[in-house]
Short mmCIF file of C-alpha atoms in Angstrom, two decimals:
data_model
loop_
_atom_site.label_atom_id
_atom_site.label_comp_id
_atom_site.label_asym_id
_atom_site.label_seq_id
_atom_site.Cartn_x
_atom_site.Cartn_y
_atom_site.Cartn_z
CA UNK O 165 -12.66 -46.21 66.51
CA UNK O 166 -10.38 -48.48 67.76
CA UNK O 167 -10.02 -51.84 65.72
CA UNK O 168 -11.35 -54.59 68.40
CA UNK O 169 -14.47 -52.44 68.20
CA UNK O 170 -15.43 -54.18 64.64
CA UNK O 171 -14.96 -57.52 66.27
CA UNK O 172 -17.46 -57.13 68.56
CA UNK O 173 -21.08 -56.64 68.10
CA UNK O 174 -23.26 -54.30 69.69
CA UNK O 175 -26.78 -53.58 71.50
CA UNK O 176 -29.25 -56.35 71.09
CA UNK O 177 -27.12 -58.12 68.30
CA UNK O 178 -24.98 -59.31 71.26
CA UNK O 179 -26.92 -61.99 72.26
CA UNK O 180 -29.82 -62.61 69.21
CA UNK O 181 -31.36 -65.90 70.22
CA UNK O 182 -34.05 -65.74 66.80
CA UNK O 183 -31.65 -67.89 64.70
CA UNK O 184 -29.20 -69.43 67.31
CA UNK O 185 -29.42 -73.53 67.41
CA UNK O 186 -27.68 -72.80 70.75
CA UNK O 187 -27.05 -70.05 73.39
CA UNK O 188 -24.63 -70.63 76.31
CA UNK O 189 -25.52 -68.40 79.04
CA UNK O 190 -22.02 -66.96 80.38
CA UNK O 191 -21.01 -64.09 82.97
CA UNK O 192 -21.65 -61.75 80.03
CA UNK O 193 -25.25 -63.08 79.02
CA UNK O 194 -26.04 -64.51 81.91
CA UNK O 195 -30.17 -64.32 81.22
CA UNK O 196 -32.71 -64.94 78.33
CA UNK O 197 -36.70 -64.96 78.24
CA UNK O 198 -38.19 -67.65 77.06
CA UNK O 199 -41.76 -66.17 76.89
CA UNK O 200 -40.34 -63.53 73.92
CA UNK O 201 -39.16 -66.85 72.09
CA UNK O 202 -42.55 -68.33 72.42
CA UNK O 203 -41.36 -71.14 74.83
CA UNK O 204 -43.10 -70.64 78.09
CA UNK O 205 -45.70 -73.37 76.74
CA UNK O 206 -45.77 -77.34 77.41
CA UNK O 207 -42.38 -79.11 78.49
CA UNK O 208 -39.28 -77.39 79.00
CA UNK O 209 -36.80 -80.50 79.26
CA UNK O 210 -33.68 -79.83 81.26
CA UNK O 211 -30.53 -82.66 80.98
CA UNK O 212 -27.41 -83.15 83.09
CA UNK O 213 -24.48 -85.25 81.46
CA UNK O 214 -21.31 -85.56 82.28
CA UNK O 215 -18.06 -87.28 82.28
CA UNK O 216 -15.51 -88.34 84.71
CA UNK O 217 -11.98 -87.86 84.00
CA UNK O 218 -8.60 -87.77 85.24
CA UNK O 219 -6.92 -84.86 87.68
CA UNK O 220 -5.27 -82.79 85.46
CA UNK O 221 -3.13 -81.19 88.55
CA UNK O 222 -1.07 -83.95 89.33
CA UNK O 223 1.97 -82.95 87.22
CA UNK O 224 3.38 -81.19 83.97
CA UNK O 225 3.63 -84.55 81.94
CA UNK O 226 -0.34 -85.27 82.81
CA UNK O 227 -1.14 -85.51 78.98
CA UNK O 228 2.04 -86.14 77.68
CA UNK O 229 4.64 -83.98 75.70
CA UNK O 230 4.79 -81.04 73.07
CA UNK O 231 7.29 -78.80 75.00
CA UNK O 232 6.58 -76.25 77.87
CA UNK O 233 3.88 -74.72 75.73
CA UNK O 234 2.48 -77.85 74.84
CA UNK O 235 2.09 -78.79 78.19
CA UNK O 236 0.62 -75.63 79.66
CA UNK O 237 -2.06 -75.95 76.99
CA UNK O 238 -2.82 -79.38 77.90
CA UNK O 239 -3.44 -78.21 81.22
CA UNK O 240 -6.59 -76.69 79.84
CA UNK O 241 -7.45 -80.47 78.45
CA UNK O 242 -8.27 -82.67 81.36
CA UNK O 243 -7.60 -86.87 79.72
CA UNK O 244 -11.35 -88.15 78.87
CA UNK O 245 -11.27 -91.24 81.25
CA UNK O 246 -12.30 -94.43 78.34
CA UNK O 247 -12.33 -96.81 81.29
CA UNK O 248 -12.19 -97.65 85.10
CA UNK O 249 -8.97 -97.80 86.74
CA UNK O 250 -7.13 -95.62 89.85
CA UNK O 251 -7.23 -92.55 87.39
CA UNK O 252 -10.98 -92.30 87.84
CA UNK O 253 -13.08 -90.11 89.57
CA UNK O 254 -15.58 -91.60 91.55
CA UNK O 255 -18.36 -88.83 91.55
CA UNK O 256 -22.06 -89.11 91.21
CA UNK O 257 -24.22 -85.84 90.51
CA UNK O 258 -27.51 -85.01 91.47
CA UNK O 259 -29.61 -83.28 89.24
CA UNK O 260 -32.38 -81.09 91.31
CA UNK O 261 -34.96 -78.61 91.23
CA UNK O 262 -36.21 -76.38 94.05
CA UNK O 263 -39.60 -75.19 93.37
CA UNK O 264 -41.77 -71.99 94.73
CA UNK O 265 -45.40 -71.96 94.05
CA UNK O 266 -48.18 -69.00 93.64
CA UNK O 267 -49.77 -70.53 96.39
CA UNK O 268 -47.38 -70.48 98.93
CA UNK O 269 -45.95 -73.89 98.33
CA UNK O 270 -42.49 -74.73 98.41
CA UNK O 271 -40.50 -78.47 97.91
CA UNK O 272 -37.87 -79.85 95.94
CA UNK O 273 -37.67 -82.56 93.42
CA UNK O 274 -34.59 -84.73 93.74
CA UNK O 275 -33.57 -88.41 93.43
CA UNK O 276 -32.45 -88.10 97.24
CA UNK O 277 -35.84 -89.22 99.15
CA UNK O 278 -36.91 -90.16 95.76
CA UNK O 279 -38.96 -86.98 94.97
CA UNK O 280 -39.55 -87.50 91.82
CA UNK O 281 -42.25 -84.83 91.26
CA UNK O 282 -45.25 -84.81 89.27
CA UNK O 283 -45.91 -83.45 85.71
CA UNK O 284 -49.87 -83.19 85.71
CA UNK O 285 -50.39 -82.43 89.19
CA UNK O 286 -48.49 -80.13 92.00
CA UNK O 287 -45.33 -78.99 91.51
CA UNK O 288 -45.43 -79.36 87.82
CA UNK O 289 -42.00 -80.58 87.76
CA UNK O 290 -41.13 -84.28 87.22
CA UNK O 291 -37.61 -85.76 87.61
CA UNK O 292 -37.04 -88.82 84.96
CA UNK O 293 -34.67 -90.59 87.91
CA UNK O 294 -32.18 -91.40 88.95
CA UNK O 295 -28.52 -91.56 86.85
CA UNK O 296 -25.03 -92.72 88.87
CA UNK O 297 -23.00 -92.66 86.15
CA UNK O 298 -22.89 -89.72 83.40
CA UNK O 299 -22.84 -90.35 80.21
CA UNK O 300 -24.81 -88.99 77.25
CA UNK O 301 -28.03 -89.53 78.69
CA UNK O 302 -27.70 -88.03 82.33
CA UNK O 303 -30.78 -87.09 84.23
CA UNK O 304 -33.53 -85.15 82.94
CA UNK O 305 -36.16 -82.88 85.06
CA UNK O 306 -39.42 -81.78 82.65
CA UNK O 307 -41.23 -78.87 83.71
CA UNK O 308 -45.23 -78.07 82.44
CA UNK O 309 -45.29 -75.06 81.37
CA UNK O 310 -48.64 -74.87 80.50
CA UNK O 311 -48.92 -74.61 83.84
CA UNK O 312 -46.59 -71.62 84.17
CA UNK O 313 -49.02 -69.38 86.12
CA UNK O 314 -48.69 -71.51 88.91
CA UNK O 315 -44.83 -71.09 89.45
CA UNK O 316 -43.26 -68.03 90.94
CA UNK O 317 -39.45 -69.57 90.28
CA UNK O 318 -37.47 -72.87 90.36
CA UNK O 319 -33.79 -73.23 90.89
CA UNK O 320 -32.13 -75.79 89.39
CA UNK O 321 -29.15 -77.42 90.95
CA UNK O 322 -26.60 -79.90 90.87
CA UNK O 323 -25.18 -81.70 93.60
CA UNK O 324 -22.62 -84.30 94.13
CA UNK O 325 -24.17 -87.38 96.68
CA UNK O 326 -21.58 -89.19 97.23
CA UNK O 327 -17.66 -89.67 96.44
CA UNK O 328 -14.93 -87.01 95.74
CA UNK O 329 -16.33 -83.43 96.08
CA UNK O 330 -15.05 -83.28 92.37
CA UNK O 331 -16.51 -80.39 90.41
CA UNK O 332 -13.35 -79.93 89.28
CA UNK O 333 -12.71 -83.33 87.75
CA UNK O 334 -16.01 -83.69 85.93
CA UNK O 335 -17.35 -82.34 82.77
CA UNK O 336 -20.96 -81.38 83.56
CA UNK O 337 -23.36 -79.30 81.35
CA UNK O 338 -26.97 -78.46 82.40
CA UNK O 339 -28.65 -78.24 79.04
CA UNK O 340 -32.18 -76.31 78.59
CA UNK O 341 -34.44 -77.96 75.79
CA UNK O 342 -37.88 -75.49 75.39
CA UNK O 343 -40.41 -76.40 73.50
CA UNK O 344 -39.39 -74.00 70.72
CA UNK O 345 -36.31 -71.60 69.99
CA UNK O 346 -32.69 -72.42 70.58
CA UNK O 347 -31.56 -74.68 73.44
CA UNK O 348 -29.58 -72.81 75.64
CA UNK O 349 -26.48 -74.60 77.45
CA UNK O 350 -24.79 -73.71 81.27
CA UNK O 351 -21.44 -76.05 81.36
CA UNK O 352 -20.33 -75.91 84.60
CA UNK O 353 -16.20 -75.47 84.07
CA UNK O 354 -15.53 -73.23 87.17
CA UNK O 355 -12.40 -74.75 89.13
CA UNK O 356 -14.09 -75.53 92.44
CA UNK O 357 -12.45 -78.77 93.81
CA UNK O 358 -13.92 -78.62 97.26
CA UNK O 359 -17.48 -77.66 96.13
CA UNK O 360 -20.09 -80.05 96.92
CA UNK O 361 -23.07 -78.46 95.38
CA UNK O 362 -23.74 -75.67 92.79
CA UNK O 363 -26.76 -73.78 91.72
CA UNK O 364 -27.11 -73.66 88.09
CA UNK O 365 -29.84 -71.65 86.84
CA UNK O 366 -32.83 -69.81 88.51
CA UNK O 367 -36.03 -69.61 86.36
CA UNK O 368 -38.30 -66.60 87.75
CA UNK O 369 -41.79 -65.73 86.03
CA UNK O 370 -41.66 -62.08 86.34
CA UNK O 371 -45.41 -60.58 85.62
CA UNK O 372 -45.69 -63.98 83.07
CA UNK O 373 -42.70 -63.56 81.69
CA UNK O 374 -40.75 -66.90 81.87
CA UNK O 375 -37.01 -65.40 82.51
CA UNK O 376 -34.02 -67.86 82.72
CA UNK O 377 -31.00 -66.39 84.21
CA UNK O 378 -27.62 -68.16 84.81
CA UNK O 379 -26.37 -68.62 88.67
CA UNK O 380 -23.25 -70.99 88.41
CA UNK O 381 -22.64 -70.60 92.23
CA UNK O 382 -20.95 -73.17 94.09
CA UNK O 383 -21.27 -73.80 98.07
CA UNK O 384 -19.35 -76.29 99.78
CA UNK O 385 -22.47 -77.84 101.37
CA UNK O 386 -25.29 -79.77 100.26
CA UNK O 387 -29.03 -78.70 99.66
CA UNK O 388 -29.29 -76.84 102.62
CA UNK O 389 -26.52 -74.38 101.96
CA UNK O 390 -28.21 -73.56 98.51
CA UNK O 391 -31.86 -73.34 100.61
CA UNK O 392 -29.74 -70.65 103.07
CA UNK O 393 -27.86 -68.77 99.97
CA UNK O 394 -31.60 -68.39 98.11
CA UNK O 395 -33.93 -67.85 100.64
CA UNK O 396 -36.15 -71.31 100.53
CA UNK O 397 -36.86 -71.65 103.84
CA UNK O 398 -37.04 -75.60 103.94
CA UNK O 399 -36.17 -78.17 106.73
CA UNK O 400 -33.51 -80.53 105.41
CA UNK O 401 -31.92 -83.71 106.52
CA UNK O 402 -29.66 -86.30 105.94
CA UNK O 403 -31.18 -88.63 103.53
CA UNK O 404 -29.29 -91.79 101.61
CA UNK O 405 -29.90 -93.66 98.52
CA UNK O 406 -30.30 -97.41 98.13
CA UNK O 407 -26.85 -99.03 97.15
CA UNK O 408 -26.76 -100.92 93.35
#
């Protein structure tokens, strides 16, 4: 057996979520149920933070020295922007949730329009509002899963409203927080400078089984494109947000 074969685990052991604080759903293990971790009951809690920071295209000496190694590496470590200036991004992600219901019915919760959702009543889903900025906090979307025989799926997205189509630029994560077992984490680190939009994660209740599966697709188009790419069949159009 060759020796990298003892470095890597096999069969189920791959991706064991029983004692994980975390799971990051990658290209590898891309999906996880959250029914068999006993967590398709009350509020599944989904965040979006991020940060803005600096291009870290613009040249070799970006972060500063350490030779030509040094300074490939450091291309891998985009400069945390501490504070406003002509370095920083100016980006503001949506956090969003298209929803499909057993009876037929179909919407989206957003802050765009200001569909907010409702928790107790029809769609189940609930968006907490509205962040512009990143940060630790982000925006949060809660979805009743005590209620989880009325969904048939919901895609969560993220979208960037307005400023530099930046995907690229920002460090986003779209963080999954069920009401039991390990929280499971989607960072969204593809290099996709132009991309305006990206769908994140699909949740799919297959025979009541709560299944979570990881899309990471960006379009280069807004809500619409993702409606297209997914099948939704809604009407869309241009909507703004009040200015602070």
């Amino acid at each position: 057996m060759a020796w990298w074969k003892f470095l890597r685990p096999s069969g189920a052991s791959q991706f064991d979520v029983a004692n994980a604080h975390t799971v990051e759903l990658t290209k590898r293990h891309p999906m996880v149920s959250l029914s068999k971790q006993g967590a398709a009951v009350g509020n599944l809690r989904i965040n979006l933070s991020w940060e803005m920071r600096t291009s870290d295209t613009g040249g070799w000496n970006k972060q500063g020295g350490g030779g030509l190694f040094g300074r490939r590496m450091n291309l891998f470590k985009p400069e945390i922007v501490q504070a406003a200036g002509p370095a920083m991004v100016n980006v503001d992600l949506d956090l969003a949730c298209m929803y499909e219901l057993a009876d037929g019915t179909k919407g989206v919760v957003q802050p765009l329009g200001n569909f907010l959702g409702d928790l107790n009543e029809p769609p189940y889903v609930k968006l907490s509002g509205d962040d512009r900025f990143g940060g630790t906090s982000g925006e949060t979307i809660y979805i009743n899963f005590d209620k989880r025989d009325e969904f048939v799926r919901l895609l969560v997205f993220v979208y960037i409203y307005d400023g530099t189509p930046a995907f690229d630029r920002t460090h986003a994560m779209v963080t999954l927080f069920p009401s039991s077992g390990p929280r499971i984490e989607i960072p969204l680190s593809e290099r996709e400078p132009q991309a305006r939009s990206c769908a994140v994660v699909l949740i799919e209740n297959r025979k009541g089984e709560l299944m979570v599966r990881r899309e990471v697709k960006y379009v280069y188009g807004f809500q619409a494109e993702i409606d297209r790419l997914y099948g939704w069949g809604l009407q869309w159009g241009r909507g703004y947000k009040t200015k602070v």
